[in-house]
Each structure stands twice: as C-alpha cells, then as structure tokens.
mmCIF file with all atom_site columns, C-alpha atoms in Angstrom:
data_model
loop_
_atom_site.group_PDB
_atom_site.id
_atom_site.type_symbol
_atom_site.label_atom_id
_atom_site.label_alt_id
_atom_site.label_comp_id
_atom_site.label_asym_id
_atom_site.label_entity_id
_atom_site.label_seq_id
_atom_site.pdbx_PDB_ins_code
_atom_site.Cartn_x
_atom_site.Cartn_y
_atom_site.Cartn_z
_atom_site.occupancy
_atom_site.B_iso_or_equiv
_atom_site.pdbx_formal_charge
_atom_site.auth_seq_id
_atom_site.auth_comp_id
_atom_site.auth_asym_id
_atom_site.auth_atom_id
_atom_site.pdbx_PDB_model_num
ATOM 1   C CA . ALA A 1 1   ? 24.547 -37.393 -31.131 1.00 0.00 ? 1   ALA A CA 1
ATOM 2   C CA . GLY A 1 2   ? 21.126 -35.745 -30.509 1.00 0.00 ? 2   GLY A CA 1
ATOM 3   C CA . ALA A 1 3   ? 22.456 -32.575 -29.022 1.00 0.00 ? 3   ALA A CA 1
ATOM 4   C CA . LEU A 1 4   ? 24.420 -32.324 -33.339 1.00 0.00 ? 4   LEU A CA 1
ATOM 5   C CA . HIS A 1 5   ? 20.394 -33.088 -34.978 1.00 0.00 ? 5   HIS A CA 1
ATOM 6   C CA . GLY A 1 6   ? 19.317 -30.315 -32.298 1.00 0.00 ? 6   GLY A CA 1
ATOM 7   C CA . ALA A 1 7   ? 21.833 -28.573 -34.572 1.00 0.00 ? 7   ALA A CA 1
ATOM 8   C CA . ARG A 1 8   ? 21.213 -29.020 -37.666 1.00 0.00 ? 8   ARG A CA 1
ATOM 9   C CA . PRO A 1 9   ? 18.034 -26.228 -38.190 1.00 0.00 ? 9   PRO A CA 1
ATOM 10  C CA . VAL A 1 10  ? 20.483 -24.112 -35.809 1.00 0.00 ? 10  VAL A CA 1
ATOM 11  C CA . ALA A 1 11  ? 23.264 -24.343 -38.907 1.00 0.00 ? 11  ALA A CA 1
ATOM 12  C CA . ALA A 1 12  ? 21.201 -24.210 -41.610 1.00 0.00 ? 12  ALA A CA 1
ATOM 13  C CA . GLY A 1 13  ? 19.348 -21.444 -40.240 1.00 0.00 ? 13  GLY A CA 1
ATOM 14  C CA . VAL A 1 14  ? 22.919 -19.795 -39.722 1.00 0.00 ? 14  VAL A CA 1
ATOM 15  C CA . GLY A 1 15  ? 24.061 -20.330 -42.926 1.00 0.00 ? 15  GLY A CA 1
ATOM 16  C CA . VAL A 1 16  ? 20.978 -19.055 -45.038 1.00 0.00 ? 16  VAL A CA 1
ATOM 17  C CA . VAL A 1 17  ? 20.921 -15.326 -42.416 1.00 0.00 ? 17  VAL A CA 1
ATOM 18  C CA . VAL A 1 18  ? 24.444 -15.201 -44.085 1.00 0.00 ? 18  VAL A CA 1
ATOM 19  C CA . ALA A 1 19  ? 23.695 -15.571 -47.567 1.00 0.00 ? 19  ALA A CA 1
ATOM 20  C CA . ALA A 1 20  ? 21.281 -13.056 -47.083 1.00 0.00 ? 20  ALA A CA 1
ATOM 21  C CA . GLY A 1 21  ? 23.825 -10.582 -45.744 1.00 0.00 ? 21  GLY A CA 1
ATOM 22  C CA . SER A 1 22  ? 26.541 -11.471 -47.716 1.00 0.00 ? 22  SER A CA 1
ATOM 23  C CA . LEU A 1 23  ? 23.958 -10.722 -50.749 1.00 0.00 ? 23  LEU A CA 1
ATOM 24  C CA . ALA A 1 24  ? 22.690 -7.841  -49.562 1.00 0.00 ? 24  ALA A CA 1
ATOM 25  C CA . ALA A 1 25  ? 26.257 -6.186  -47.746 1.00 0.00 ? 25  ALA A CA 1
ATOM 26  C CA . SER A 1 26  ? 27.675 -6.853  -51.846 1.00 0.00 ? 26  SER A CA 1
ATOM 27  C CA . ARG A 1 27  ? 24.332 -5.041  -53.020 1.00 0.00 ? 27  ARG A CA 1
ATOM 28  C CA . TRP A 1 28  ? 24.661 -2.176  -50.867 1.00 0.00 ? 28  TRP A CA 1
ATOM 29  C CA . SER A 1 29  ? 28.467 -1.856  -51.604 1.00 0.00 ? 29  SER A CA 1
ATOM 30  C CA . LEU A 1 30  ? 28.202 -1.679  -55.377 1.00 0.00 ? 30  LEU A CA 1
ATOM 31  C CA . ALA A 1 31  ? 25.253 0.354   -55.766 1.00 0.00 ? 31  ALA A CA 1
ATOM 32  C CA . HIS A 1 32  ? 27.184 2.628   -53.019 1.00 0.00 ? 32  HIS A CA 1
ATOM 33  C CA . ASP A 1 33  ? 30.947 2.326   -54.196 1.00 0.00 ? 33  ASP A CA 1
ATOM 34  C CA . GLN A 1 34  ? 31.760 1.055   -49.952 1.00 0.00 ? 34  GLN A CA 1
ATOM 35  C CA . GLY A 1 35  ? 34.185 -1.376  -51.530 1.00 0.00 ? 35  GLY A CA 1
ATOM 36  C CA . GLY A 1 36  ? 34.191 -4.970  -50.705 1.00 0.00 ? 36  GLY A CA 1
ATOM 37  C CA . ILE A 1 37  ? 32.718 -6.810  -48.363 1.00 0.00 ? 37  ILE A CA 1
ATOM 38  C CA . LEU A 1 38  ? 35.804 -8.640  -45.826 1.00 0.00 ? 38  LEU A CA 1
ATOM 39  C CA . SER A 1 39  ? 34.948 -6.886  -43.149 1.00 0.00 ? 39  SER A CA 1
ATOM 40  C CA . PHE A 1 40  ? 31.107 -8.698  -43.195 1.00 0.00 ? 40  PHE A CA 1
ATOM 41  C CA . TRP A 1 41  ? 32.102 -11.209 -43.904 1.00 0.00 ? 41  TRP A CA 1
ATOM 42  C CA . VAL A 1 42  ? 34.326 -11.746 -40.900 1.00 0.00 ? 42  VAL A CA 1
ATOM 43  C CA . SER A 1 43  ? 32.446 -9.648  -38.536 1.00 0.00 ? 43  SER A CA 1
ATOM 44  C CA . PHE A 1 44  ? 28.636 -10.765 -38.721 1.00 0.00 ? 44  PHE A CA 1
ATOM 45  C CA . PRO A 1 45  ? 29.091 -14.582 -39.019 1.00 0.00 ? 45  PRO A CA 1
ATOM 46  C CA . ARG A 1 46  ? 31.048 -14.174 -35.538 1.00 0.00 ? 46  ARG A CA 1
ATOM 47  C CA . VAL A 1 47  ? 28.455 -12.282 -33.828 1.00 0.00 ? 47  VAL A CA 1
ATOM 48  C CA . LEU A 1 48  ? 25.949 -15.324 -34.879 1.00 0.00 ? 48  LEU A CA 1
ATOM 49  C CA . LEU A 1 49  ? 28.198 -17.496 -33.767 1.00 0.00 ? 49  LEU A CA 1
ATOM 50  C CA . LEU A 1 50  ? 29.268 -16.463 -30.738 1.00 0.00 ? 50  LEU A CA 1
ATOM 51  C CA . ALA A 1 51  ? 25.956 -16.194 -29.688 1.00 0.00 ? 51  ALA A CA 1
ATOM 52  C CA . VAL A 1 52  ? 24.547 -20.084 -31.458 1.00 0.00 ? 52  VAL A CA 1
ATOM 53  C CA . ALA A 1 53  ? 27.644 -20.970 -28.780 1.00 0.00 ? 53  ALA A CA 1
ATOM 54  C CA . LEU A 1 54  ? 26.750 -19.289 -26.018 1.00 0.00 ? 54  LEU A CA 1
ATOM 55  C CA . VAL A 1 55  ? 22.618 -19.780 -26.133 1.00 0.00 ? 55  VAL A CA 1
ATOM 56  C CA . VAL A 1 56  ? 23.486 -23.745 -27.140 1.00 0.00 ? 56  VAL A CA 1
ATOM 57  C CA . ALA A 1 57  ? 26.006 -24.087 -23.880 1.00 0.00 ? 57  ALA A CA 1
ATOM 58  C CA . ARG A 1 58  ? 23.199 -22.747 -21.329 1.00 0.00 ? 58  ARG A CA 1
ATOM 59  C CA . ARG A 1 59  ? 20.634 -23.904 -22.384 1.00 0.00 ? 59  ARG A CA 1
ATOM 60  C CA . SER A 1 60  ? 22.971 -27.745 -22.147 1.00 0.00 ? 60  SER A CA 1
ATOM 61  C CA . GLY A 1 61  ? 25.496 -26.752 -19.855 1.00 0.00 ? 61  GLY A CA 1
ATOM 62  C CA . SER A 1 62  ? 28.149 -27.940 -22.036 1.00 0.00 ? 62  SER A CA 1
ATOM 63  C CA . PHE A 1 63  ? 31.051 -26.447 -23.171 1.00 0.00 ? 63  PHE A CA 1
ATOM 64  C CA . VAL A 1 64  ? 31.751 -29.019 -26.003 1.00 0.00 ? 64  VAL A CA 1
ATOM 65  C CA . ALA A 1 65  ? 27.605 -28.640 -27.523 1.00 0.00 ? 65  ALA A CA 1
ATOM 66  C CA . GLY A 1 66  ? 28.066 -25.249 -27.462 1.00 0.00 ? 66  GLY A CA 1
ATOM 67  C CA . LEU A 1 67  ? 30.746 -25.658 -29.751 1.00 0.00 ? 67  LEU A CA 1
ATOM 68  C CA . HIS A 1 68  ? 29.571 -28.619 -31.694 1.00 0.00 ? 68  HIS A CA 1
ATOM 69  C CA . ALA A 1 69  ? 26.814 -26.236 -32.744 1.00 0.00 ? 69  ALA A CA 1
ATOM 70  C CA . SER A 1 70  ? 28.533 -23.365 -33.646 1.00 0.00 ? 70  SER A CA 1
ATOM 71  C CA . TRP A 1 71  ? 30.980 -25.363 -35.230 1.00 0.00 ? 71  TRP A CA 1
ATOM 72  C CA . LEU A 1 72  ? 28.484 -26.645 -37.409 1.00 0.00 ? 72  LEU A CA 1
ATOM 73  C CA . SER A 1 73  ? 26.979 -23.406 -38.038 1.00 0.00 ? 73  SER A CA 1
ATOM 74  C CA . GLY A 1 74  ? 30.599 -21.966 -39.262 1.00 0.00 ? 74  GLY A CA 1
ATOM 75  C CA . ALA A 1 75  ? 30.428 -24.649 -41.828 1.00 0.00 ? 75  ALA A CA 1
ATOM 76  C CA . ALA A 1 76  ? 27.249 -23.932 -43.254 1.00 0.00 ? 76  ALA A CA 1
ATOM 77  C CA . ALA A 1 77  ? 28.147 -20.181 -42.958 1.00 0.00 ? 77  ALA A CA 1
ATOM 78  C CA . LEU A 1 78  ? 31.389 -21.089 -44.778 1.00 0.00 ? 78  LEU A CA 1
ATOM 79  C CA . VAL A 1 79  ? 29.410 -22.812 -47.501 1.00 0.00 ? 79  VAL A CA 1
ATOM 80  C CA . ALA A 1 80  ? 27.415 -20.011 -47.936 1.00 0.00 ? 80  ALA A CA 1
ATOM 81  C CA . VAL A 1 81  ? 29.862 -16.365 -48.379 1.00 0.00 ? 81  VAL A CA 1
ATOM 82  C CA . VAL A 1 82  ? 31.578 -19.094 -50.641 1.00 0.00 ? 82  VAL A CA 1
ATOM 83  C CA . VAL A 1 83  ? 28.222 -19.972 -52.395 1.00 0.00 ? 83  VAL A CA 1
ATOM 84  C CA . VAL A 1 84  ? 27.429 -16.091 -52.550 1.00 0.00 ? 84  VAL A CA 1
ATOM 85  C CA . GLY A 1 85  ? 30.982 -14.985 -52.995 1.00 0.00 ? 85  GLY A CA 1
ATOM 86  C CA . VAL A 1 86  ? 31.344 -16.244 -56.748 1.00 0.00 ? 86  VAL A CA 1
ATOM 87  C CA . PRO A 1 87  ? 28.813 -15.192 -58.829 1.00 0.00 ? 87  PRO A CA 1
ATOM 88  C CA . GLU A 1 88  ? 28.580 -11.801 -56.827 1.00 0.00 ? 88  GLU A CA 1
ATOM 89  C CA . ALA A 1 89  ? 33.142 -10.996 -57.673 1.00 0.00 ? 89  ALA A CA 1
ATOM 90  C CA . ILE A 1 90  ? 31.612 -12.117 -61.321 1.00 0.00 ? 90  ILE A CA 1
ATOM 91  C CA . LEU A 1 91  ? 29.082 -10.007 -60.885 1.00 0.00 ? 91  LEU A CA 1
ATOM 92  C CA . TRP A 1 92  ? 31.598 -7.005  -59.574 1.00 0.00 ? 92  TRP A CA 1
ATOM 93  C CA . ALA A 1 93  ? 34.193 -7.851  -62.009 1.00 0.00 ? 93  ALA A CA 1
ATOM 94  C CA . GLN A 1 94  ? 31.589 -7.512  -64.828 1.00 0.00 ? 94  GLN A CA 1
ATOM 95  C CA . ARG A 1 95  ? 31.231 -4.240  -63.900 1.00 0.00 ? 95  ARG A CA 1
ATOM 96  C CA . ARG A 1 96  ? 34.646 -3.075  -62.664 1.00 0.00 ? 96  ARG A CA 1
ATOM 97  C CA . ALA A 1 97  ? 34.205 -2.483  -59.334 1.00 0.00 ? 97  ALA A CA 1
ATOM 98  C CA . GLY A 1 98  ? 37.109 -4.382  -58.086 1.00 0.00 ? 98  GLY A CA 1
ATOM 99  C CA . TYR A 1 99  ? 37.639 -7.028  -56.410 1.00 0.00 ? 99  TYR A CA 1
ATOM 100 C CA . LEU A 1 100 ? 34.499 -8.341  -54.123 1.00 0.00 ? 100 LEU A CA 1
ATOM 101 C CA . SER A 1 101 ? 36.685 -8.799  -50.952 1.00 0.00 ? 101 SER A CA 1
ATOM 102 C CA . THR A 1 102 ? 38.627 -5.539  -50.391 1.00 0.00 ? 102 THR A CA 1
ATOM 103 C CA . GLY A 1 103 ? 37.165 -4.154  -52.868 1.00 0.00 ? 103 GLY A CA 1
ATOM 104 C CA . ASP A 1 104 ? 40.482 -2.687  -54.346 1.00 0.00 ? 104 ASP A CA 1
ATOM 105 C CA . ALA A 1 105 ? 41.839 -2.960  -57.532 1.00 0.00 ? 105 ALA A CA 1
ATOM 106 C CA . ILE A 1 106 ? 39.667 -4.528  -61.038 1.00 0.00 ? 106 ILE A CA 1
ATOM 107 C CA . PRO A 1 107 ? 40.651 -8.192  -61.638 1.00 0.00 ? 107 PRO A CA 1
ATOM 108 C CA . PRO A 1 108 ? 41.427 -8.447  -64.246 1.00 0.00 ? 108 PRO A CA 1
ATOM 109 C CA . THR A 1 109 ? 39.538 -11.599 -65.293 1.00 0.00 ? 109 THR A CA 1
ATOM 110 C CA . TRP A 1 110 ? 36.754 -13.085 -63.868 1.00 0.00 ? 110 TRP A CA 1
ATOM 111 C CA . GLN A 1 111 ? 38.790 -15.857 -63.240 1.00 0.00 ? 111 GLN A CA 1
ATOM 112 C CA . ALA A 1 112 ? 40.760 -13.875 -60.908 1.00 0.00 ? 112 ALA A CA 1
ATOM 113 C CA . ALA A 1 113 ? 37.722 -12.313 -59.270 1.00 0.00 ? 113 ALA A CA 1
ATOM 114 C CA . VAL A 1 114 ? 36.613 -16.064 -57.883 1.00 0.00 ? 114 VAL A CA 1
ATOM 115 C CA . LEU A 1 115 ? 40.276 -16.521 -56.988 1.00 0.00 ? 115 LEU A CA 1
ATOM 116 C CA . ASP A 1 116 ? 40.407 -13.330 -55.115 1.00 0.00 ? 116 ASP A CA 1
ATOM 117 C CA . VAL A 1 117 ? 37.123 -14.880 -52.903 1.00 0.00 ? 117 VAL A CA 1
ATOM 118 C CA . LEU A 1 118 ? 38.839 -18.518 -52.114 1.00 0.00 ? 118 LEU A CA 1
ATOM 119 C CA . ARG A 1 119 ? 41.799 -17.738 -50.516 1.00 0.00 ? 119 ARG A CA 1
ATOM 120 C CA . PRO A 1 120 ? 43.174 -19.665 -48.598 1.00 0.00 ? 120 PRO A CA 1
ATOM 121 C CA . GLU A 1 121 ? 44.429 -16.443 -46.498 1.00 0.00 ? 121 GLU A CA 1
ATOM 122 C CA . PHE A 1 122 ? 40.971 -15.410 -46.392 1.00 0.00 ? 122 PHE A CA 1
ATOM 123 C CA . LEU A 1 123 ? 39.011 -18.429 -45.830 1.00 0.00 ? 123 LEU A CA 1
ATOM 124 C CA . ILE A 1 124 ? 41.338 -19.456 -43.029 1.00 0.00 ? 124 ILE A CA 1
ATOM 125 C CA . GLY A 1 125 ? 41.250 -15.920 -41.010 1.00 0.00 ? 125 GLY A CA 1
ATOM 126 C CA . MET A 1 126 ? 37.658 -15.948 -41.223 1.00 0.00 ? 126 MET A CA 1
ATOM 127 C CA . ALA A 1 127 ? 37.274 -19.758 -39.901 1.00 0.00 ? 127 ALA A CA 1
ATOM 128 C CA . ALA A 1 128 ? 39.695 -18.179 -36.627 1.00 0.00 ? 128 ALA A CA 1
ATOM 129 C CA . PHE A 1 129 ? 37.858 -15.561 -35.549 1.00 0.00 ? 129 PHE A CA 1
ATOM 130 C CA . TRP A 1 130 ? 34.574 -17.371 -35.986 1.00 0.00 ? 130 TRP A CA 1
ATOM 131 C CA . THR A 1 131 ? 36.569 -20.180 -33.471 1.00 0.00 ? 131 THR A CA 1
ATOM 132 C CA . MET A 1 132 ? 37.186 -17.586 -31.185 1.00 0.00 ? 132 MET A CA 1
ATOM 133 C CA . ALA A 1 133 ? 33.853 -15.962 -31.072 1.00 0.00 ? 133 ALA A CA 1
ATOM 134 C CA . ALA A 1 134 ? 32.554 -19.416 -30.811 1.00 0.00 ? 134 ALA A CA 1
ATOM 135 C CA . LEU A 1 135 ? 34.952 -20.950 -27.709 1.00 0.00 ? 135 LEU A CA 1
ATOM 136 C CA . GLY A 1 136 ? 33.839 -17.580 -25.895 1.00 0.00 ? 136 GLY A CA 1
ATOM 137 C CA . GLY A 1 137 ? 30.419 -18.024 -26.389 1.00 0.00 ? 137 GLY A CA 1
ATOM 138 C CA . ALA A 1 138 ? 30.229 -20.982 -25.155 1.00 0.00 ? 138 ALA A CA 1
ATOM 139 C CA . ALA A 1 139 ? 33.140 -20.288 -22.453 1.00 0.00 ? 139 ALA A CA 1
ATOM 140 C CA . ILE A 1 140 ? 29.877 -17.792 -21.542 1.00 0.00 ? 140 ILE A CA 1
ATOM 141 C CA . GLY A 1 141 ? 27.521 -19.948 -22.212 1.00 0.00 ? 141 GLY A CA 1
ATOM 142 C CA . VAL A 1 142 ? 28.613 -22.301 -19.447 1.00 0.00 ? 142 VAL A CA 1
ATOM 143 C CA . ALA A 1 143 ? 30.122 -19.791 -17.291 1.00 0.00 ? 143 ALA A CA 1
ATOM 144 C CA . LEU A 1 144 ? 26.405 -17.930 -16.883 1.00 0.00 ? 144 LEU A CA 1
ATOM 145 C CA . PRO A 1 145 ? 25.301 -18.957 -13.465 1.00 0.00 ? 145 PRO A CA 1
ATOM 146 C CA . GLU A 1 146 ? 21.741 -21.106 -13.160 1.00 0.00 ? 146 GLU A CA 1
ATOM 147 C CA . ARG A 1 147 ? 18.489 -19.115 -13.481 1.00 0.00 ? 147 ARG A CA 1
ATOM 148 C CA . ARG A 1 148 ? 16.109 -19.593 -11.199 1.00 0.00 ? 148 ARG A CA 1
ATOM 149 C CA . SER A 1 149 ? 12.416 -20.313 -11.048 1.00 0.00 ? 149 SER A CA 1
ATOM 150 C CA . ARG A 1 150 ? 10.155 -18.079 -10.135 1.00 0.00 ? 150 ARG A CA 1
ATOM 151 C CA . PRO A 1 151 ? 7.845  -19.428 -6.836  1.00 0.00 ? 151 PRO A CA 1
ATOM 152 C CA . SER A 1 152 ? 4.314  -19.292 -8.817  1.00 0.00 ? 152 SER A CA 1
#
C-alpha cells in the first residue's frame, strides 16, 4: 500500500501532462491542418509510462512496483485522453475539421465525433502499447546494475 500511495502523485502528474499535451497537440493540429492526434495519444504517454516504470523499478528494486506505478499512471493518462478528447472532438466537429483521432472525414454529428474518441479499439490499442512500455521500463529498471556510491 505504501508503494502504491507514493505512486499516486506520479500518476496525477502523468495525467496532467498527458491532458496538457493532448490539448496542445489538438490545438496545434487544428491550427495547422495536420490531421488527428491518435499518434500523439499512442506515443507520448508510452514514453512517460516507460520512464515511470523504469524509475520506480530502479529505485525500489521491484519489477512489480514499477508496473503498479506505471499502470496507475496509465489509468490517469487514459482518463486525461478521454476528458480532453471529448470536448476537443466536439470542437473539431463544429469546425468541420474531421475526426480528432485520425483527422479524416468530417463527422456527421458531434455525437459521432465523441463516439470516435471512445472507440474501444482505440482505447484498447493505446492500453496495449502503453502496457508494453510499462513492462519494458520495469524490466530495464530492475536489470540495471546498482550504482555504487563514490567514496568521499
């Protein structure tokens, strides 16, 4: 419980960073006609979760602690994607810019745009990529040799 408690602030931080990044990616993409932000949703949180798992596993010496911290952070990232994605999808639909996820086609309604963000294949796909990063980060974290303290 103590390790999980320590992971909560990290998870909250990851959630905030993913939310801010999603908003920035959406607005930049919208302003520059660059299409959707699905690649951001898959790649950016994956890097963060790999780092969380690696650092926690390295510091604690526990693969499981790294996974717990990164999975909690992944849950926060998924919430951030949805919380930011839903209103952004509506904005994209209102501006006739296409679907937020891929940028292709124009949703017939704002409801269709929202449902696109909530598509199970996107959410499960993101979770799968993020889980692979968490597993890799935790494995690397426990595999790194211990640092030796320098004599003073």
